[in-house]
Amino acid sequence: MRRGRAWTIWKIAACDFRLTMREKSTVLWIFLMPLAFITFFGLSFGGGSGRTPLAALTVENNDGGFLSADLVSLLEGENYFVQMSDTLPDGADPVRTLVIPEGFTDGVLGRGKVELALLREKGSNENAGRAASAAIFRSLARLVSGLVEIEEGLIREGSESIAIRGDTLYGSLLLVSQGGPGMAAVVEQRIDTMLVRPSNVTVRPERAGRSMETPGGFQSSVPGSLVMFVLMTMLFSGAAITAERQSGLLKRIGMSPAGKGDVVAGKLLGRILIGAVQIIFLLAVGRLFFRISLGNDIDGLFLLMLAFAFAMGSLSILFGSLLSDPDQVTTIGVITAMAMSALGGCWWPLEMVSAPMRVVAYCLPTGWTINGIHRLMSFGMGTAAVLPHIAVLTLFGLVFLAAGAKRLKWDV
Amino acid sequence: MTEMIVVKELSRSFGEIRAVRGIGFTVARGEIFGFLGPNGAGKTTTISMLSGLLRPDSGSITIDGMDMASHGRDIRRIMGIIPQEIALYEELSGRDNLLFWGGLYGLAGGELRDSVDRALELVELIDRAKDPVRTYSGGMKRRINLCAGLVHDPKIILLDEPTLGIDPQARIRILDVVKGLADRGKTIIYTTHYLEEAEHICDRIAIIDEGTIYASGTLAELVELVGGKIMVTVSGGFGAGDVRELVGDAEIDHIENGELRVKLLDRDSTGRFLGGLFSTGLHVDGVAIREPSLESVFLQVTGRELRD
């Protein structure tokens, strides 16, 4: 028994899929180039899984005492990339530097006046500078509160070198440490014990709502490259339609029992399959090798990607119908893909661009796709949050498909 | 004889160009019906309408009792079309191409594979079946192109200039296949602008030019149209009056200053006419003699030579 229309559509789709996968350039454009872009842009924007990179703080330690070493340790615990100035490579120019003066430890232990300096390179990030100041204050507060606690303990123990008489504090930890052999080590050990103890009070910063980490690094480069290269693959595949029109293949298919509707459906399905392979590959590589988060709603991601592949496959048919030369399709396809990617937020976050450019982004399928991906993958939202995106992408697809089917001619 | 294809008053225009102008013909089951005409005569447009690819502006097409307007898909299922172009996927093997084309006609599984094998054997390409089509010679590509239209064992086969641009040996192989198909009861429409092909394989021939069928029938019937006579064309520096007396009882087809075309009964009368012509001392540039053939029929009915 002979098969019906669904079989015919499948044969057309499978043939297109097979032909695309056999081409050597396919390996380059579907698999290798996106990986190169993901790696390059991912590393350029911080690498990792999208965590905000640590700000750098250089420490010029002119003090030889243990308290300055403790201060540096506390700063490292503040999520700062702390580098000592004497370990900087030659020619390296520190962005911000904390200068610990000579005699810092003795000054603090002796309750004297000690002045730290935070030097900032002109033009350096103001927010990071302010955050560095806050981190230094927190570390100093931790250090000083520890010293006060030790002082209280020593006073209670009846130390001769430190005592309260009336309302006045006499002596200091410096005197204690100088009070006899081994006393300096005792003070240092007590401080160290104090500092490794968990703080009684901590502040945990969290973002309001359901958001997770701000996308950056690979968390940003994987979706951006995915959207750009799927778009590029789809537009390039429009050249295959034009080539079939030129060679008479499409006309011959049109002479078979497959009507125009079957041909368009088959071509679309083939392109969706090609897009699906590329999307699954890039998301899998992103998850396994670049450790990106796919979010909490795989179903929503599947629906969004399906709508995106549908819109791009339809655009491919429109390109193949409108243009009459495969080279023309390729050239215009590259320009279109680049423009739609840049404007749609594939290259940089839309939050960085002006309000009018954000409006432009949401006039393009790429803008809706990128925003939808970040909602799901970066901000942990669910399917409901991307239903408008899916609807808009489907609408884009239907418009492209209707125009492409109407303009499709069997030959050139 | 059962009429497999009935075409009535078929017309199709492209803008101002009237590609097909109210043609009509019938083709019987198992018959090879040829369309003979130069490039641009309307042959491919007619094939495109018969295959359902183009909708006629007017007229009707009935195939195997089904009207094309309402049963296009059903008709295309029983029809095999071999287009003028080599319309194949060059990167795929011959077998994979046939599997694709057979699949488009609804074949699947073992039935599809068996049909492909039969078609490959028919055109003697079974040994090269696994090679990509791009590695085939021009003749082999033509044969696999033919094969792609036959894999689903159609009742009706439309061949649009299937021997275009191939060497004589490859042409003979294709014509043998076409004749074999007709022997198996297939109904065939064959378009060509090669006179000898039409004479060689067609049961009936329609002479088409400028979208109009000027004449149709068997080769004998068409030759009869020119009276089965020898046509002699003489050109030179003479006036119409100079040669009128020489013609005698022969039938003048065309006469003007510098050119004379006459129909003569047989070779003897042709010899006598030419002897008389040369004995007058008139300046003669050239003489062309055409035995009764499809070429002379074409010239007679269209007023121009097929190679014009």
XYZ file of C-alpha atoms in Angstrom:
720
model
C 0.000 0.000 0.000
C 1.341 3.387 -0.960
C 1.918 6.007 1.713
C 0.133 9.358 1.937
C 1.048 13.019 2.261
C 2.739 12.771 5.647
C 5.177 10.278 4.156
C 5.872 12.574 1.200
C 6.525 15.525 3.545
C 8.831 13.352 5.636
C 10.773 12.215 2.552
C 11.364 15.842 1.505
C 12.409 16.822 5.038
C 14.671 13.806 5.504
C 16.352 14.426 2.152
C 17.108 18.059 3.009
C 18.372 17.065 6.446
C 20.602 14.388 4.997
C 22.018 16.624 2.280
C 22.828 19.351 4.809
C 24.514 16.974 7.210
C 26.660 15.518 4.418
C 28.168 18.850 3.491
C 31.640 19.531 4.850
C 30.811 23.182 5.484
C 27.973 22.029 7.739
C 30.396 20.658 10.302
C 32.122 24.027 10.321
C 29.034 26.236 10.578
C 26.788 24.055 12.701
C 29.322 22.672 15.152
C 32.819 24.166 15.084
C 32.301 27.892 14.521
C 29.674 28.242 17.272
C 32.039 26.500 19.686
C 34.843 28.890 18.731
C 32.542 31.885 19.286
C 31.223 30.520 22.579
C 34.750 29.986 23.857
C 36.055 33.348 22.686
C 33.155 35.473 23.929
C 32.696 33.363 27.053
C 36.287 33.891 28.129
C 36.182 37.548 27.099
C 33.181 38.159 29.334
C 34.485 36.351 32.365
C 34.351 32.649 31.556
C 33.061 30.315 34.236
C 29.401 29.641 34.486
C 28.441 33.270 34.398
C 29.492 34.315 37.908
C 30.554 37.934 38.197
C 34.344 37.953 38.007
C 36.237 38.877 41.203
C 37.422 42.468 41.375
C 41.161 42.883 41.761
C 42.773 44.465 44.831
C 46.512 44.871 45.083
C 48.022 45.075 48.564
C 51.281 46.885 49.216
C 52.233 45.554 52.616
C 54.999 47.625 54.229
C 54.346 46.066 57.639
C 56.156 42.989 58.817
C 53.679 42.081 61.568
C 51.052 39.396 61.836
C 48.080 41.769 61.916
C 48.672 42.976 58.359
C 48.868 39.333 57.233
C 45.548 38.694 59.015
C 44.031 41.707 57.286
C 45.059 40.351 53.875
C 43.487 36.989 54.739
C 40.256 38.684 55.724
C 40.208 40.622 52.432
C 40.654 37.390 50.456
C 37.588 36.088 52.249
C 35.684 39.108 50.926
C 35.638 37.675 47.388
C 38.430 39.876 46.203
C 41.187 38.808 43.929
C 43.972 39.937 46.215
C 47.437 40.258 44.787
C 50.512 41.365 46.684
C 52.285 44.240 44.982
C 55.654 42.506 45.168
C 54.286 39.534 43.202
C 52.860 41.588 40.342
C 54.457 40.896 36.975
C 56.772 43.557 35.599
C 54.875 46.369 33.939
C 51.556 45.372 35.491
C 49.503 48.388 36.464
C 47.272 47.746 39.500
C 43.737 49.143 39.252
C 43.367 49.744 43.003
C 45.953 49.338 45.744
C 45.642 49.124 49.508
C 48.774 50.487 51.151
C 49.466 49.055 54.620
C 52.030 51.295 56.323
C 55.155 50.229 58.117
C 54.456 49.553 61.798
C 50.809 48.714 61.224
C 50.763 45.768 63.626
C 52.561 47.556 66.462
C 50.465 50.680 65.908
C 47.182 48.808 66.177
C 48.280 46.675 69.122
C 49.589 49.798 70.825
C 46.320 51.642 70.266
C 48.147 54.267 68.220
C 46.908 56.112 65.165
C 47.344 54.086 61.971
C 46.420 55.261 58.492
C 45.702 52.944 55.555
C 45.513 54.268 51.978
C 43.384 52.965 49.115
C 44.819 54.212 45.833
C 42.575 53.986 42.770
C 43.668 54.184 39.168
C 42.028 57.067 37.337
C 39.069 55.802 35.334
C 38.781 52.566 37.295
C 35.338 51.224 38.075
C 33.807 53.468 40.768
C 31.461 50.796 42.045
C 34.252 48.282 42.416
C 36.293 50.948 44.250
C 33.486 51.662 46.678
C 32.984 47.952 47.201
C 36.703 47.601 47.925
C 36.483 50.359 50.582
C 33.536 48.601 52.190
C 35.398 45.293 52.177
C 38.428 46.901 53.836
C 36.222 48.460 56.529
C 34.533 45.122 57.179
C 37.874 43.371 57.500
C 39.245 46.043 59.826
C 36.099 45.900 61.961
C 36.488 42.139 62.253
C 40.147 42.540 63.182
C 39.584 45.311 65.734
C 36.615 43.566 67.336
C 38.810 40.522 67.765
C 41.481 42.590 69.435
C 38.952 44.131 71.824
C 37.728 40.670 72.772
C 41.281 39.532 73.500
C 41.907 42.653 75.562
C 38.797 41.935 77.639
C 39.955 38.384 78.224
C 43.381 39.518 79.347
C 41.894 42.122 81.667
C 39.655 39.472 83.230
C 42.696 37.235 83.638
C 44.396 40.083 85.592
C 47.160 40.827 83.161
C 49.712 43.283 84.384
C 50.201 44.827 80.983
C 46.602 45.794 80.400
C 43.994 46.810 82.916
C 40.996 49.057 83.568
C 41.275 51.383 86.545
C 38.206 53.477 87.105
C 37.029 54.435 83.613
C 40.477 54.392 82.103
C 42.159 51.606 80.145
C 45.814 51.268 80.885
C 48.335 49.396 78.845
C 47.779 47.672 75.522
C 48.181 44.432 73.632
C 51.538 45.730 72.455
C 52.689 45.858 76.047
C 51.254 42.395 76.602
C 53.162 40.991 73.674
C 56.314 42.653 74.906
C 55.681 41.581 78.492
C 57.781 38.473 78.482
C 59.172 35.632 76.379
C 56.541 33.962 74.220
C 53.866 36.542 74.921
C 53.882 37.870 71.353
C 53.111 34.354 70.100
C 50.291 34.049 72.633
C 48.633 37.251 71.379
C 49.071 36.191 67.759
C 47.603 32.753 68.418
C 44.606 34.249 70.209
C 43.971 36.594 67.293
C 44.212 33.754 64.782
C 41.801 31.631 66.828
C 39.399 34.537 66.966
C 39.496 35.147 63.244
C 38.818 31.565 62.141
C 35.754 31.475 64.364
C 32.550 32.100 62.409
C 31.167 35.582 62.786
C 28.208 35.965 65.075
C 26.535 38.313 62.646
C 26.639 37.927 58.857
C 24.889 39.683 55.981
C 23.900 37.501 53.006
C 23.159 39.594 49.892
C 20.418 38.167 47.638
C 18.509 39.500 44.667
C 14.817 40.146 45.033
C 12.386 37.929 43.122
C 13.344 34.614 41.496
C 16.416 35.780 39.680
C 19.604 33.819 39.831
C 23.014 35.069 38.818
C 23.494 37.850 36.275
C 24.346 36.177 32.968
C 27.930 36.632 31.996
C 30.748 34.526 30.605
C 29.552 31.281 29.035
C 26.051 31.733 30.470
C 25.794 34.673 28.100
C 27.940 33.487 25.198
C 26.225 30.102 24.736
C 22.702 31.535 24.117
C 24.088 34.413 22.035
C 26.144 32.146 19.784
C 23.332 29.591 19.618
C 20.821 32.136 18.325
C 23.290 33.689 15.874
C 24.521 30.418 14.381
C 21.106 28.765 14.154
C 19.927 31.885 12.337
C 22.955 31.705 10.056
C 22.479 27.995 9.347
C 18.843 28.566 8.500
C 19.524 31.489 6.186
C 22.301 29.543 4.444
C 19.897 26.662 3.925
C 17.717 29.065 1.943
C 20.463 28.868 -0.684
C 19.684 25.160 -1.111
C 16.097 26.029 -2.060
C 17.318 28.553 -4.608
C 19.780 25.998 -5.990
C 16.957 23.472 -6.355
C 14.924 26.058 -8.225
C 17.877 26.691 -10.524
C 18.621 23.034 -11.230
C 15.006 22.045 -11.903
C 14.858 19.771 -8.848
C 12.102 21.735 -7.167
C 10.095 21.735 -10.385
C 10.436 17.976 -10.598
C 9.311 17.577 -6.990
C 6.354 19.803 -7.871
C 5.461 17.406 -10.696
C 5.283 14.512 -8.234
C 2.177 13.894 -6.101
C 3.653 16.383 -3.608
C 1.747 19.629 -3.980
C 3.149 23.030 -3.146
C 1.880 22.772 0.428
C 3.665 19.438 0.909
C 6.881 20.841 -0.518
C 6.789 23.873 1.778
C 5.929 21.672 4.780
C 8.750 19.257 3.941
C 11.281 22.042 3.488
C 10.191 23.601 6.781
C 10.346 20.325 8.690
C 13.815 19.617 7.295
C 15.043 22.982 8.490
C 13.481 22.559 11.923
C 15.309 19.227 12.224
C 18.612 20.833 11.240
C 18.005 23.653 13.730
C 17.074 21.144 16.439
C 20.322 19.227 15.991
C 22.330 22.431 16.280
C 20.373 23.671 19.302
C 20.630 20.353 21.165
C 24.331 20.101 20.382
C 25.134 23.622 21.601
C 23.022 23.351 24.751
C 24.533 19.958 25.571
C 28.068 21.239 25.050
C 27.217 24.356 27.046
C 25.939 22.265 29.931
C 28.614 19.574 29.913
C 31.744 21.510 29.019
C 31.006 25.139 29.884
C 28.949 24.288 32.967
C 26.121 26.675 32.105
C 22.743 26.450 33.771
C 19.788 25.364 31.602
C 17.379 26.741 34.191
C 14.617 24.914 35.999
C 12.151 24.434 33.143
C 13.375 22.210 30.321
C 9.847 21.956 28.865
C 9.692 25.739 28.516
C 13.140 25.775 26.938
C 12.054 23.064 24.473
C 8.946 25.030 23.471
C 10.890 28.272 23.112
C 13.565 26.610 20.962
C 10.912 24.913 18.845
C 9.217 28.260 18.196
C 12.597 29.797 17.375
C 13.489 26.968 14.943
C 10.050 27.335 13.323
C 10.519 31.081 12.834
C 14.037 30.659 11.440
C 13.058 27.751 9.167
C 10.239 29.879 7.758
C 12.664 32.743 7.215
C 14.908 30.343 5.313
C 12.034 29.442 2.968
C 11.281 33.131 2.463
C 14.929 33.782 1.525
C 14.974 30.803 -0.824
C 11.780 32.054 -2.478
C 12.695 35.722 -2.801
C 16.215 35.410 -4.151
C 17.182 33.715 -7.377
C 20.855 32.975 -6.859
C 22.373 30.806 -4.090
C 25.387 33.131 -3.739
C 23.004 36.045 -3.284
C 21.210 34.131 -0.513
C 24.496 33.389 1.242
C 25.762 36.969 1.045
C 22.521 38.585 2.136
C 22.079 35.816 4.704
C 25.392 36.632 6.408
C 24.599 40.347 6.526
C 21.081 39.697 7.836
C 22.271 37.211 10.441
C 24.950 39.610 11.699
C 22.546 42.555 11.893
C 19.769 40.561 13.575
C 22.237 39.048 16.043
C 23.799 42.364 17.021
C 20.499 44.196 17.292
C 18.793 41.275 19.007
C 21.255 41.072 21.897
C 23.323 38.060 20.857
C 26.602 39.921 21.116
C 26.036 41.994 24.231
C 23.283 42.210 26.866
C 20.280 44.291 25.850
C 20.522 46.002 29.251
C 23.621 47.771 27.921
C 21.907 49.415 24.951
C 19.715 52.493 24.828
C 15.928 52.310 25.159
C 15.276 52.876 21.426
C 17.665 50.045 20.553
C 15.843 47.782 22.987
C 12.646 48.562 21.099
C 14.433 47.608 17.872
C 15.535 44.339 19.501
C 11.942 43.422 20.295
C 10.984 43.982 16.670
C 13.251 41.038 15.785
C 12.875 37.320 16.507
C 16.428 37.275 17.857
C 15.561 39.797 20.594
C 12.591 37.749 21.770
C 14.597 34.536 21.677
C 17.559 35.856 23.657
C 15.293 37.426 26.244
C 13.299 34.215 26.553
C 16.422 32.079 26.920
C 17.776 34.286 29.703
C 14.436 34.250 31.484
C 14.528 30.462 31.534
C 18.208 29.668 31.794
C 19.688 32.621 33.654
C 16.829 33.869 35.820
C 15.183 30.558 36.595
C 11.728 31.490 35.394
C 9.152 28.997 34.136
C 7.237 28.390 30.914
C 4.601 30.995 31.780
C 7.264 33.709 31.664
C 8.117 32.876 28.038
C 4.644 32.208 26.657
C 4.560 35.701 25.075
C 7.963 34.969 23.525
C 6.749 31.660 22.115
C 3.625 33.363 20.752
C 5.599 36.182 19.111
C 8.137 33.782 17.560
C 5.303 31.622 16.237
C 3.706 34.717 14.744
C 7.007 35.695 13.113
C 7.222 32.159 11.718
C 3.696 32.208 10.321
C 4.264 35.556 8.601
C 7.586 34.404 7.073
C 6.049 31.096 6.035
C 2.992 32.655 4.402
C 5.144 35.121 2.471
C 7.649 32.416 1.493
C 4.965 29.966 0.337
C 3.219 32.675 -1.665
C 6.425 33.756 -3.391
C 7.830 30.271 -3.941
C 8.227 29.496 -7.626
C 9.259 26.149 -9.021
C 12.090 27.678 -11.004
C 14.057 30.922 -11.116
C -8.230 1.703 -28.676
C -8.652 3.179 -25.196
C -7.926 6.867 -24.956
C -5.569 7.435 -22.045
C -5.011 11.154 -22.505
C -7.577 13.580 -23.881
C -6.632 17.243 -24.223
C -9.096 19.850 -25.443
C -8.583 23.523 -26.325
C -5.613 23.909 -24.002
C -4.202 27.439 -23.705
C -1.644 29.103 -21.513
C -0.103 32.572 -21.648
C 2.745 34.192 -19.732
C 1.940 37.878 -19.752
C 1.758 38.893 -23.401
C 3.321 35.666 -24.606
C 0.810 33.029 -25.702
C 2.874 29.903 -25.117
C 0.116 27.392 -25.953
C -2.847 28.335 -28.131
C -5.877 26.100 -27.898
C -4.263 22.775 -28.663
C -6.066 19.449 -28.533
C -4.998 15.848 -29.001
C -5.613 12.341 -27.747
C -3.172 9.595 -26.858
C -4.147 5.926 -26.752
C -3.008 3.431 -24.138
C 0.403 1.973 -25.056
C 1.046 4.623 -27.687
C 4.154 6.800 -28.059
C 2.905 10.245 -28.988
C 5.585 12.690 -30.075
C 5.655 16.451 -29.902
C 8.013 17.733 -32.572
C 8.942 21.383 -32.544
C 11.798 23.822 -32.113
C 12.808 25.397 -28.802
C 10.092 27.753 -27.586
C 7.389 25.930 -29.567
C 5.332 25.244 -26.420
C 6.342 21.633 -25.789
C 7.586 22.114 -22.216
C 4.613 24.317 -21.318
C 2.313 21.560 -22.567
C 4.207 18.972 -20.501
C 4.019 21.240 -17.449
C 0.230 21.488 -17.822
C -0.103 17.739 -18.364
C 1.911 17.124 -15.205
C -0.252 19.496 -13.170
C 2.613 21.895 -12.497
C 0.992 24.686 -14.501
C -2.680 25.475 -14.491
C -4.070 26.085 -17.992
C -5.773 29.393 -18.717
C -8.453 27.446 -20.524
C -9.177 23.976 -21.851
C -9.283 20.584 -20.216
C -7.021 17.611 -19.591
C -8.444 14.191 -18.879
C -6.077 11.371 -18.002
C -7.150 7.788 -17.421
C -10.692 9.083 -17.059
C -9.771 11.658 -14.396
C -10.010 15.395 -14.839
C -6.730 17.180 -14.044
C -8.518 20.129 -12.462
C -10.106 17.983 -9.759
C -7.831 14.913 -9.529
C -4.377 16.409 -10.016
C -2.752 14.459 -7.182
C -4.287 11.138 -8.263
C -3.160 11.722 -11.825
C 0.374 12.599 -10.760
C 0.567 9.326 -8.865
C 0.166 7.308 -12.089
C 2.424 9.563 -14.098
C 6.194 9.516 -14.478
C 7.865 12.691 -15.636
C 11.326 12.949 -17.088
C 12.207 16.624 -17.356
C 14.559 18.243 -19.802
C 17.040 19.135 -17.038
C 19.082 16.574 -15.138
C 17.022 17.125 -12.002
C 18.892 14.934 -9.507
C 20.772 15.371 -6.250
C 24.352 15.234 -7.506
C 25.824 14.523 -4.069
C 23.614 11.490 -3.510
C 24.202 8.134 -5.140
C 22.053 6.948 -8.012
C 20.302 4.518 -5.680
C 19.650 7.172 -3.012
C 18.196 9.472 -5.648
C 15.819 6.735 -6.773
C 14.894 5.924 -3.171
C 13.978 9.588 -2.726
C 11.924 9.872 -5.923
C 10.203 6.556 -5.298
C 9.401 7.705 -1.772
C 7.772 10.854 -3.100
C 5.358 8.626 -4.995
C 4.413 6.817 -1.789
C 6.644 3.758 -2.114
C 8.274 2.474 1.057
C 10.194 -0.428 2.541
C 10.790 -3.543 0.473
C 8.493 -2.409 -2.315
C 10.579 0.742 -2.750
C 13.883 -1.133 -2.706
C 12.660 -3.704 -5.234
C 11.332 -0.968 -7.522
C 14.651 0.859 -7.370
C 16.555 -2.310 -8.257
C 14.248 -2.990 -11.204
C 14.623 0.568 -12.482
C 18.418 0.428 -12.154
C 18.513 -2.831 -14.097
C 16.294 -1.341 -16.789
C 18.814 1.428 -17.504
C 21.813 -0.830 -16.836
C 23.202 1.230 -13.963
C 23.057 -1.321 -11.179
C 26.879 -1.493 -11.014
C 27.219 2.250 -10.447
C 24.201 2.573 -8.175
C 26.236 3.409 -5.066
C 28.351 6.116 -6.703
C 27.415 9.785 -6.356
C 25.592 11.073 -9.428
C 28.203 13.823 -9.841
C 30.705 11.128 -10.857
C 28.479 9.877 -13.709
C 29.014 10.665 -17.401
C 26.434 12.818 -19.225
C 24.771 9.744 -20.714
C 24.600 7.962 -17.365
C 23.057 11.028 -15.773
C 20.429 11.073 -18.515
C 19.680 7.402 -17.847
C 19.348 7.839 -14.082
C 17.254 10.948 -14.767
C 14.984 8.735 -16.858
C 15.016 6.092 -14.153
C 13.820 8.556 -11.507
C 10.600 9.011 -13.448
C 10.029 5.283 -13.793
C 10.787 3.940 -10.333
C 7.140 3.965 -9.252
C 6.072 2.040 -12.392
C 3.799 4.749 -13.829
C 1.048 4.086 -16.385
C 1.818 7.291 -18.242
C 5.281 8.684 -18.928
C 6.044 12.234 -20.050
C 9.507 12.645 -21.505
C 10.626 16.179 -22.201
C 13.632 16.090 -24.552
C 15.240 13.191 -22.671
C 18.213 12.904 -25.030
C 19.248 16.531 -24.990
C 23.006 17.005 -25.294
C 24.183 13.397 -25.171
C 26.266 11.296 -27.542
C 24.587 9.092 -30.185
C 25.347 5.856 -28.347
C 23.732 7.036 -25.123
C 20.792 8.359 -27.140
C 20.206 4.955 -28.717
C 20.198 3.329 -25.263
C 17.573 5.762 -24.021
C 15.414 5.337 -27.099
C 15.592 1.561 -26.656
C 14.383 1.936 -23.079
C 11.505 4.157 -24.218
C 10.469 1.668 -26.883
C 10.651 -1.127 -24.316
C 8.333 0.815 -22.027
C 5.794 1.231 -24.807
C 6.005 -2.489 -25.502
C 5.030 -3.028 -21.857
C 1.867 -1.003 -22.406
C 2.985 2.353 -21.037
C 1.459 5.439 -22.569
C 4.196 7.855 -23.528
C 4.336 11.489 -24.539
C 7.717 12.316 -26.002
C 8.828 15.829 -26.878
C 11.834 16.402 -29.075
C 13.264 18.698 -31.668
C 15.216 15.855 -33.266
C 13.354 14.744 -36.405
C 15.039 11.364 -36.566
C 14.027 10.561 -32.971
C 10.402 11.372 -33.674
C 10.493 9.297 -36.861
C 12.245 6.445 -35.097
C 10.132 5.872 -32.004
C 6.807 7.736 -32.187
C 3.606 6.010 -33.216
C 2.017 9.387 -33.854
C 3.539 12.834 -34.026
C 2.143 16.312 -33.462
C 4.032 19.138 -35.123
C 3.977 22.079 -32.801
C 5.270 25.587 -33.263
C 4.411 28.907 -31.648
C 2.007 27.139 -29.304
C -0.067 25.654 -32.114
C -0.329 22.070 -33.335
C -0.080 22.399 -37.108
C -0.514 18.756 -37.930
C -0.641 15.394 -36.247
C -0.812 11.759 -37.226
C 1.399 8.803 -38.034
C 4.574 9.401 -40.033
C 2.882 8.084 -43.176
C -0.114 10.356 -42.655
C 2.104 13.376 -42.197
C 4.208 12.594 -45.275
C 0.970 12.285 -47.196
C 0.294 15.894 -46.253
C 3.112 16.981 -48.566
C 1.755 14.642 -51.174
C 4.577 12.227 -50.722
C 6.566 14.317 -53.203
C 10.186 15.396 -53.473
C 10.687 19.039 -52.605
C 13.375 20.933 -54.554
C 14.497 24.390 -53.512
C 16.581 26.432 -55.941
C 18.208 29.747 -55.107
C 20.135 32.061 -57.415
C 20.160 35.228 -59.454
C 16.999 34.732 -61.454
C 13.581 36.275 -61.646
C 10.346 34.415 -61.002
C 9.395 34.711 -64.671
C 12.706 33.153 -65.780
C 11.955 29.821 -64.158
C 8.164 29.583 -64.331
C 8.256 27.849 -67.729
C 10.799 25.289 -66.545
C 8.448 24.019 -63.853
C 5.961 22.623 -66.298
C 3.331 20.511 -64.570
C 5.186 20.352 -61.256
C 3.480 21.874 -58.209
C 4.955 25.224 -57.204
C 5.180 25.529 -53.450
C 6.849 28.933 -53.387
C 8.214 31.294 -56.025
C 9.757 34.713 -55.902
C 12.784 36.474 -57.389
C 15.865 34.470 -56.353
C 14.022 31.459 -54.853
C 11.899 28.669 -56.179
C 10.433 25.692 -54.306
C 8.647 22.976 -56.223
C 7.172 19.550 -55.441
C 8.078 16.804 -57.861
C 6.519 13.400 -58.211
C 9.627 11.214 -58.250
C 13.380 11.144 -58.849
C 13.059 10.978 -62.659
C 11.008 14.133 -62.848
C 13.411 15.755 -60.405
C 16.333 14.895 -62.723
C 14.505 16.277 -65.732
C 13.666 19.505 -63.910
C 17.245 20.108 -62.745
C 18.682 19.233 -66.204
C 16.378 21.799 -67.776
C 17.313 24.375 -65.154
C 21.050 24.093 -65.705
C 20.698 24.034 -69.522
C 19.120 27.508 -69.482
C 22.357 29.032 -68.213
C 20.594 30.824 -65.358
C 22.811 31.725 -62.422
C 22.112 29.152 -59.685
C 23.645 29.513 -56.217
C 22.270 26.384 -54.625
C 19.920 23.465 -54.946
C 18.378 21.558 -52.020
C 16.504 18.294 -52.572
C 14.348 16.836 -49.836
C 12.903 13.377 -50.062
C 9.454 13.103 -48.440
C 10.200 13.128 -44.690
C 9.147 14.647 -41.451
C 11.500 17.534 -42.155
C 9.709 18.407 -45.374
C 6.397 18.026 -43.567
C 7.567 20.420 -40.900
C 8.684 22.893 -43.531
C 5.403 22.494 -45.375
C 3.093 22.970 -42.403
C 4.979 25.623 -40.431
C 6.614 27.486 -43.319
C 10.054 27.212 -41.737
C 12.730 24.684 -41.095
C 12.972 23.003 -37.713
C 16.477 24.362 -37.119
C 15.351 28.005 -37.723
